[in-house]
Coordinates of C-alpha atoms and ligand atoms in Angstrom, one line a residue:
M4 CA -23.7 0.8 24.5
S5 CA -26.1 -2.0 23.5
K6 CA -25.0 -4.8 21.2
T7 CA -27.4 -3.6 18.5
A8 CA -26.3 0.0 18.2
R9 CA -28.0 1.9 15.4
I10 CA -25.7 3.1 12.7
G11 CA -26.1 6.1 10.4
I12 CA -24.2 5.8 7.2
L13 CA -23.0 8.9 5.4
G14 CA -22.7 8.0 1.7
A15 CA -24.4 5.4 -0.4
G16 CA -21.6 4.7 -2.9
G17 CA -19.2 1.8 -3.3
I18 CA -17.6 1.5 0.1
A19 CA -20.8 2.5 2.0
N20 CA -22.5 -0.6 0.4
E21 CA -19.6 -2.8 1.5
H22 CA -19.9 -1.4 5.1
L23 CA -23.6 -2.2 5.1
E24 CA -23.1 -5.7 3.8
Q25 CA -20.6 -6.3 6.6
I26 CA -23.1 -4.9 9.1
I27 CA -25.8 -7.4 7.9
E28 CA -23.3 -10.3 7.9
C29 CA -22.1 -9.6 11.5
K30 CA -25.5 -8.6 12.8
C31 CA -23.6 -6.4 15.2
F32 CA -25.4 -3.2 14.3
V33 CA -28.8 -2.1 13.0
P34 CA -28.5 -0.1 9.7
Y35 CA -30.7 2.7 10.9
A36 CA -30.2 5.9 8.8
I37 CA -28.5 6.9 5.6
C38 CA -27.5 10.1 3.9
D39 CA -26.4 10.9 0.3
N40 CA -26.9 14.0 -1.8
N41 CA -27.7 11.7 -4.7
T42 CA -31.3 10.8 -3.9
A43 CA -31.6 7.9 -6.3
A44 CA -28.5 6.2 -4.9
M45 CA -29.6 6.8 -1.3
Q46 CA -33.1 5.4 -1.9
E47 CA -31.7 2.4 -3.7
T48 CA -29.2 1.5 -1.0
G49 CA -31.5 2.6 1.8
T50 CA -34.3 0.3 0.6
R51 CA -32.0 -2.6 0.0
F52 CA -30.7 -2.5 3.6
G53 CA -34.2 -1.9 5.1
I54 CA -33.7 1.7 6.1
L55 CA -37.0 3.5 6.5
N56 CA -37.8 6.4 4.1
G57 CA -38.1 8.8 7.0
L58 CA -34.5 8.0 8.0
Q59 CA -33.0 8.8 4.6
F60 CA -31.5 12.2 4.4
N61 CA -29.8 14.4 1.7
D62 CA -28.3 16.6 4.5
Y63 CA -25.8 14.9 6.9
N64 CA -26.6 17.5 9.6
E65 CA -30.1 16.2 9.7
L66 CA -28.9 12.6 10.2
L67 CA -26.5 13.7 12.9
Q68 CA -29.4 15.3 14.8
C69 CA -31.3 12.0 15.1
V70 CA -31.1 11.1 18.7
H71 CA -31.5 7.4 17.9
V72 CA -28.4 7.2 15.8
D73 CA -25.8 5.8 18.1
A74 CA -22.7 6.0 15.7
V75 CA -21.9 6.9 12.1
I76 CA -19.8 5.6 9.3
I77 CA -18.4 8.4 7.1
A78 CA -18.1 6.9 3.6
T79 CA -18.2 9.9 1.3
P80 CA -15.5 11.2 -1.0
N81 CA -12.4 12.6 0.7
F82 CA -13.5 16.3 0.5
M83 CA -16.5 15.5 2.7
H84 CA -14.5 13.8 5.4
Y85 CA -13.4 16.9 7.3
P86 CA -16.8 18.6 7.5
M87 CA -18.6 15.4 8.3
A88 CA -16.1 14.2 11.0
M89 CA -16.1 17.7 12.6
A90 CA -19.9 17.7 12.6
A91 CA -20.0 14.1 14.1
I92 CA -17.7 15.2 16.9
Q93 CA -19.9 18.3 17.5
A94 CA -23.0 16.0 17.7
K95 CA -21.1 13.6 20.0
K96 CA -21.5 10.7 17.7
P97 CA -18.8 8.0 17.7
F98 CA -17.6 7.6 14.1
A99 CA -15.7 5.4 11.7
L100 CA -14.0 7.5 9.0
E101 CA -12.9 6.4 5.6
K102 CA -9.3 7.0 4.4
P103 CA -7.5 9.2 3.7
V104 CA -8.9 11.2 6.6
A105 CA -8.7 14.6 5.0
L106 CA -7.5 16.7 2.0
T107 CA -4.7 18.4 4.0
L108 CA -2.5 17.8 7.0
E109 CA -4.1 20.8 8.8
D110 CA -7.6 19.3 8.5
A111 CA -6.4 15.9 9.6
K112 CA -4.7 17.4 12.7
E113 CA -8.0 19.3 13.6
I114 CA -10.0 16.1 13.3
Y115 CA -7.5 14.3 15.5
E116 CA -7.4 17.1 18.1
A117 CA -11.1 17.7 18.2
A118 CA -12.0 14.0 18.6
T119 CA -9.4 13.5 21.3
A120 CA -10.5 16.7 23.2
A121 CA -14.2 15.6 23.1
N122 CA -13.3 12.0 23.8
I123 CA -15.3 10.7 20.9
P124 CA -14.7 7.0 20.1
N125 CA -13.4 6.7 16.6
M126 CA -11.9 4.4 14.0
V127 CA -10.3 5.1 10.6
C128 CA -11.0 2.4 8.0
F129 CA -7.5 1.2 7.2
S130 CA -9.2 -2.1 6.5
Y131 CA -6.2 -4.1 5.5
R132 CA -5.2 -4.2 9.2
F133 CA -7.9 -6.9 9.4
Y134 CA -6.2 -9.2 6.9
P135 CA -5.1 -12.1 9.0
A136 CA -1.6 -12.5 7.4
L137 CA -0.8 -8.8 8.1
R138 CA -2.0 -9.1 11.7
Y139 CA 0.2 -12.2 12.1
A140 CA 3.2 -10.4 10.5
K141 CA 2.8 -7.6 13.0
M142 CA 2.7 -10.1 15.9
I143 CA 5.9 -11.7 14.7
V144 CA 7.7 -8.4 14.2
D145 CA 6.5 -7.0 17.6
S146 CA 7.7 -10.3 19.3
G147 CA 11.3 -9.5 18.3
E148 CA 11.7 -12.9 16.6
L149 CA 13.1 -11.2 13.5
G150 CA 15.8 -9.5 15.5
E151 CA 16.9 -6.0 14.4
I152 CA 14.8 -4.9 11.4
H153 CA 17.0 -4.0 8.4
H154 CA 14.6 -3.6 5.5
V155 CA 10.9 -3.1 4.8
Y156 CA 9.8 -3.3 1.2
G157 CA 6.2 -2.5 0.2
Q158 CA 4.0 -2.5 -2.9
Y159 CA 0.3 -1.7 -3.4
I160 CA -0.3 -1.7 -7.2
Q161 CA -3.3 -2.0 -9.4
G162 CA -3.9 -1.9 -13.1
I163 CA -6.9 0.1 -14.2
D164 CA -8.6 1.2 -17.4
T165 CA -6.9 4.3 -18.6
H166 CA -10.3 5.5 -19.9
T167 CA -11.9 5.7 -16.4
P168 CA -13.8 9.0 -16.3
R169 CA -12.5 12.0 -14.4
L170 CA -14.4 11.2 -11.2
W171 CA -13.7 13.1 -7.9
R172 CA -10.7 10.8 -7.3
Y173 CA -8.7 12.6 -10.1
E174 CA -9.3 16.1 -8.8
K175 CA -6.9 17.5 -6.2
S176 CA -9.6 19.8 -4.7
K177 CA -11.8 16.8 -4.0
A178 CA -9.3 14.0 -3.4
G179 CA -6.2 15.7 -1.9
A180 CA -3.9 13.2 -3.6
G181 CA -4.4 10.6 -6.3
T182 CA -3.1 7.0 -6.1
L183 CA -1.1 8.1 -3.1
G184 CA -4.2 9.1 -1.1
D185 CA -6.3 6.2 -2.4
I186 CA -4.2 3.1 -2.2
G187 CA -0.8 4.6 -1.1
S188 CA -2.4 5.6 2.2
H189 CA -3.2 1.9 2.8
L190 CA 0.4 0.9 1.9
I191 CA 1.7 3.5 4.4
D192 CA -0.6 2.4 7.1
M193 CA 0.2 -1.3 6.4
A194 CA 3.9 -0.6 6.8
R195 CA 3.4 1.5 10.0
F196 CA 1.1 -1.2 11.4
V197 CA 3.7 -4.0 10.9
A198 CA 7.0 -2.3 11.2
G199 CA 6.6 1.1 13.0
E200 CA 6.8 4.7 12.1
F201 CA 8.5 6.3 9.2
S202 CA 11.2 9.0 10.0
E203 CA 12.4 10.3 6.6
V204 CA 11.3 9.9 3.0
V205 CA 12.3 10.9 -0.6
A206 CA 9.7 10.4 -3.3
Q207 CA 9.0 10.6 -7.0
D208 CA 5.5 10.8 -8.4
G209 CA 3.8 11.4 -11.7
I210 CA 0.7 11.6 -13.9
I211 CA 0.4 9.1 -16.7
V212 CA -3.0 10.1 -18.1
N213 CA -3.3 13.9 -18.0
E214 CA -6.9 14.2 -19.2
R215 CA -9.9 11.9 -18.7
P216 CA -13.4 11.7 -20.2
A217 CA -15.9 14.0 -18.3
P218 CA -18.4 11.9 -16.3
N219 CA -21.2 13.4 -18.4
G220 CA -19.5 12.2 -21.6
E221 CA -18.9 15.7 -22.9
G222 CA -15.2 16.1 -23.7
L223 CA -12.1 15.7 -21.6
L224 CA -11.2 17.1 -18.2
P225 CA -7.7 17.6 -16.7
V226 CA -6.2 15.4 -14.0
D227 CA -4.1 17.1 -11.3
V228 CA -3.2 14.3 -8.9
D229 CA -0.6 11.6 -9.1
D230 CA -1.2 8.3 -10.9
Y231 CA 1.8 6.7 -9.2
I232 CA 4.2 7.3 -6.2
H233 CA 7.5 5.7 -5.5
F234 CA 9.5 6.4 -2.4
I235 CA 12.6 5.4 -0.3
A236 CA 12.2 5.7 3.4
R237 CA 14.0 5.4 6.7
M238 CA 12.0 4.2 9.7
E239 CA 12.3 5.0 13.4
N240 CA 13.6 1.5 14.2
G241 CA 16.6 2.1 11.8
A242 CA 15.2 0.1 8.9
T243 CA 15.3 1.4 5.4
G244 CA 13.1 0.4 2.5
T245 CA 11.4 1.1 -0.8
F246 CA 7.7 1.5 -1.5
A247 CA 5.6 1.7 -4.7
S248 CA 2.0 2.4 -5.4
T249 CA 0.5 2.8 -8.9
K250 CA -2.7 2.3 -10.8
F251 CA -0.8 1.5 -13.9
A252 CA 0.5 -2.0 -13.1
F253 CA -0.9 -3.7 -16.2
G254 CA -2.8 -6.9 -15.3
R255 CA -2.8 -6.4 -11.6
K256 CA -6.0 -6.3 -9.7
N257 CA -5.3 -5.4 -6.1
A258 CA -1.7 -6.5 -5.5
Q259 CA -0.2 -5.9 -2.1
R260 CA 3.1 -7.1 -0.9
L261 CA 5.0 -6.3 2.3
E262 CA 8.4 -7.8 3.1
V263 CA 10.2 -7.3 6.4
Y264 CA 13.9 -8.5 6.7
G265 CA 15.5 -8.6 10.1
S266 CA 18.8 -9.9 11.5
K267 CA 17.3 -13.2 12.6
G268 CA 14.4 -13.8 10.1
A269 CA 12.0 -12.4 7.6
V270 CA 8.3 -12.4 6.8
V271 CA 6.6 -11.8 3.4
Y272 CA 2.9 -11.0 3.0
D273 CA 1.6 -11.4 -0.5
Q274 CA -2.1 -10.6 -0.9
E275 CA -2.2 -12.2 -4.4
K276 CA -1.2 -15.6 -2.9
G277 CA -3.9 -15.3 -0.2
I278 CA -4.5 -13.3 3.0
N279 CA -4.6 -16.4 5.2
K280 CA -0.9 -17.4 4.6
L281 CA 2.3 -15.6 5.6
Y282 CA 5.7 -16.6 4.2
V283 CA 8.1 -16.9 7.0
C284 CA 11.8 -17.7 7.3
I285 CA 13.1 -17.9 10.9
G286 CA 15.6 -20.7 11.2
K287 CA 14.4 -23.5 13.5
T288 CA 10.9 -22.2 14.4
Y289 CA 9.4 -22.1 11.0
G290 CA 11.6 -24.1 8.7
R291 CA 15.2 -24.4 7.4
T292 CA 17.2 -21.3 7.0
G293 CA 16.9 -19.8 3.6
E294 CA 13.4 -21.3 2.9
F295 CA 10.3 -19.3 3.2
V296 CA 7.5 -21.5 4.6
P297 CA 3.9 -20.7 4.1
V298 CA 2.4 -20.5 7.6
D299 CA -1.4 -20.9 8.2
I300 CA -2.7 -18.1 10.3
P301 CA -4.1 -19.0 13.7
G302 CA -7.9 -18.4 14.3
E303 CA -7.4 -15.5 16.8
F304 CA -6.0 -13.4 13.9
Q305 CA -9.4 -13.5 12.2
V306 CA -11.1 -10.2 13.2
K307 CA -13.6 -8.2 11.2
Q308 CA -13.2 -4.4 10.9
I309 CA -16.9 -3.9 11.7
E310 CA -16.5 -6.0 14.9
A311 CA -13.6 -3.7 15.9
F312 CA -15.9 -0.7 15.5
Q313 CA -18.5 -2.3 17.7
S314 CA -15.9 -3.0 20.3
I315 CA -14.6 0.6 20.1
I316 CA -18.0 2.3 20.5
S317 CA -18.7 -0.1 23.5
G318 CA -15.6 1.3 25.2
K319 CA -13.7 -2.0 24.8
D320 CA -10.6 -3.2 23.0
R321 CA -9.7 -1.4 19.7
K322 CA -8.7 -4.8 18.2
L323 CA -5.7 -3.0 16.5
A324 CA -8.1 -0.8 14.5
A325 CA -6.6 2.5 13.3
S326 CA -7.7 5.8 15.0
V327 CA -7.8 9.4 14.0
E328 CA -4.2 9.6 15.3
D329 CA -3.2 7.0 12.7
G330 CA -5.2 8.9 10.1
Y331 CA -3.3 12.1 11.0
R332 CA 0.1 10.3 10.9
V333 CA -0.7 8.8 7.5
Q334 CA -1.7 12.3 6.3
M335 CA 1.7 13.5 7.5
M336 CA 3.3 11.0 5.2
I337 CA 1.1 11.9 2.3
D338 CA 1.9 15.6 2.8
S339 CA 5.7 14.9 3.2
L340 CA 5.7 12.6 0.1
I341 CA 4.0 15.2 -2.1
R342 CA 6.5 17.9 -0.9
S343 CA 9.4 15.6 -1.4
A344 CA 8.4 14.8 -5.0
Q345 CA 7.8 18.5 -5.7
E346 CA 11.0 19.7 -4.1
R347 CA 13.1 16.7 -5.1
R348 CA 14.6 16.2 -1.7
W349 CA 14.5 14.1 1.5
I350 CA 11.9 15.2 4.1
K351 CA 11.9 14.4 7.8
I352 CA 8.5 13.2 9.1
Ligands
LIG20 N1 -11.2 1.3 3.2 C1 -11.2 1.0 1.9 O1 -10.6 0.0 1.5 C2 -11.9 1.9 0.9 C3 -12.3 1.3 -0.4 C4 -12.9 2.2 -1.3 C5 -13.1 3.5 -0.9 N2 -12.7 4.0 0.3 C6 -12.9 5.4 0.6 O2 -14.3 5.6 0.8 C7 -14.7 6.9 0.4 C8 -15.8 6.8 -0.6 O3 -15.3 6.1 -1.7 P1 -16.4 5.4 -2.7 O4 -15.6 4.5 -3.6 O5 -17.5 4.7 -1.9 O6 -16.9 6.6 -3.5 P2 -18.2 6.7 -4.4 O7 -18.0 7.9 -5.3 O8 -18.6 5.4 -4.9 O9 -19.4 7.1 -3.3 C9 -19.4 8.3 -2.6 C10 -20.9 8.7 -2.3 O10 -20.9 9.9 -1.5 C11 -21.9 10.7 -1.9 N3 -21.7 12.1 -1.6 C12 -20.8 13.0 -2.2 N4 -20.9 14.2 -1.6 C13 -21.9 14.0 -0.6 C14 -22.4 14.9 0.4 N5 -22.0 16.2 0.4 N6 -23.4 14.5 1.2 C15 -23.8 13.2 1.1 N7 -23.3 12.3 0.3 C16 -22.4 12.7 -0.6 C17 -22.0 10.5 -3.4 O11 -23.2 10.8 -4.0 C18 -21.7 9.0 -3.5 O12 -22.9 8.2 -3.5 C19 -13.4 7.6 -0.1 O13 -12.8 8.4 0.9 C20 -12.5 6.4 -0.4 O14 -11.1 6.7 -0.3 C21 -12.1 3.2 1.2

């Protein structure tokens, strides 16, 4: 596929605009077509990124029929991921799909199986895989330098306005899960990326604000998805750990932390301290035993997600980007954590 493949973007909201900005910055794609059922948002974004009027669509099926669209980015709310991904597979368009990949485990499995059977290049936007410190942490863990992994501790916490309107994110029928699906899915993928698969979990979740203002300003609407999720886990490599994700961590913006403790060393990733440093303690190699040394990340760990997508659709290296299989495995965790919290018991993954 040519270096300047033409991209169709499905959605014109927050993350679609970020994808388009990354496309402009890397110059690796042409923003070619756009779709959103909100015409005003579509025209505003489409015009800003130079997409012709004739290539702006309210119906995603029309965009997918454009023969000149080489690949699509699916950046709509969670409830549109399954129909759009299945339609992209049907239209034989390579696709990047936002997370979480679906509302249910069954839908995630179907996307994975259909994309695999049709051999459609794909990426799931677990974007923190492209933070240099996390990539470096993965390399150190994979190298075996930490020895046997005993513990993995993870946090992805934010503090938000409790008066945020009841947007689609707070409805189970549109989001599938709340904080768990939104930022917890990233935390799960970050832990898998660095330290391997989960094998067993026990979770506790809850809703803190049960009703939120209707987006049209008229009254309050119920919330039926989690505001926070806490869980204990065992991993396939024998490690055990604890994980927390909430949107009620007062004062926190986008705080991620992942700690991996092995028999010979440890690494600590702390997003709030910067994504270009990793805190490492491995005896002689990185510093004196017992001291965590901030290590600068070598240049080869600087990779952009959009560049990985370009590489994937060109049939080259995935550059460690997540696939629909990863999306399915994360959905398995989401499904298991919800069941564990409901049934108050350990669940095998
Ligand atoms: N990877 C990340 O770090 C990251 C960050 C933010 C959001 N996301 C994910 O991206 C997705 C979108 O989130 P957002 O914050 O951009 O949401 P958003 O609400 O800001 O934007 C969604 C857009 O999709 C449009 N839309 C809804 N239904 C549609 C349909 N049937 N056809 C066409 N367009 C439709 C809406 O009009 C809106 O413009 C979610 O799945 C979210 O989890 C990922």
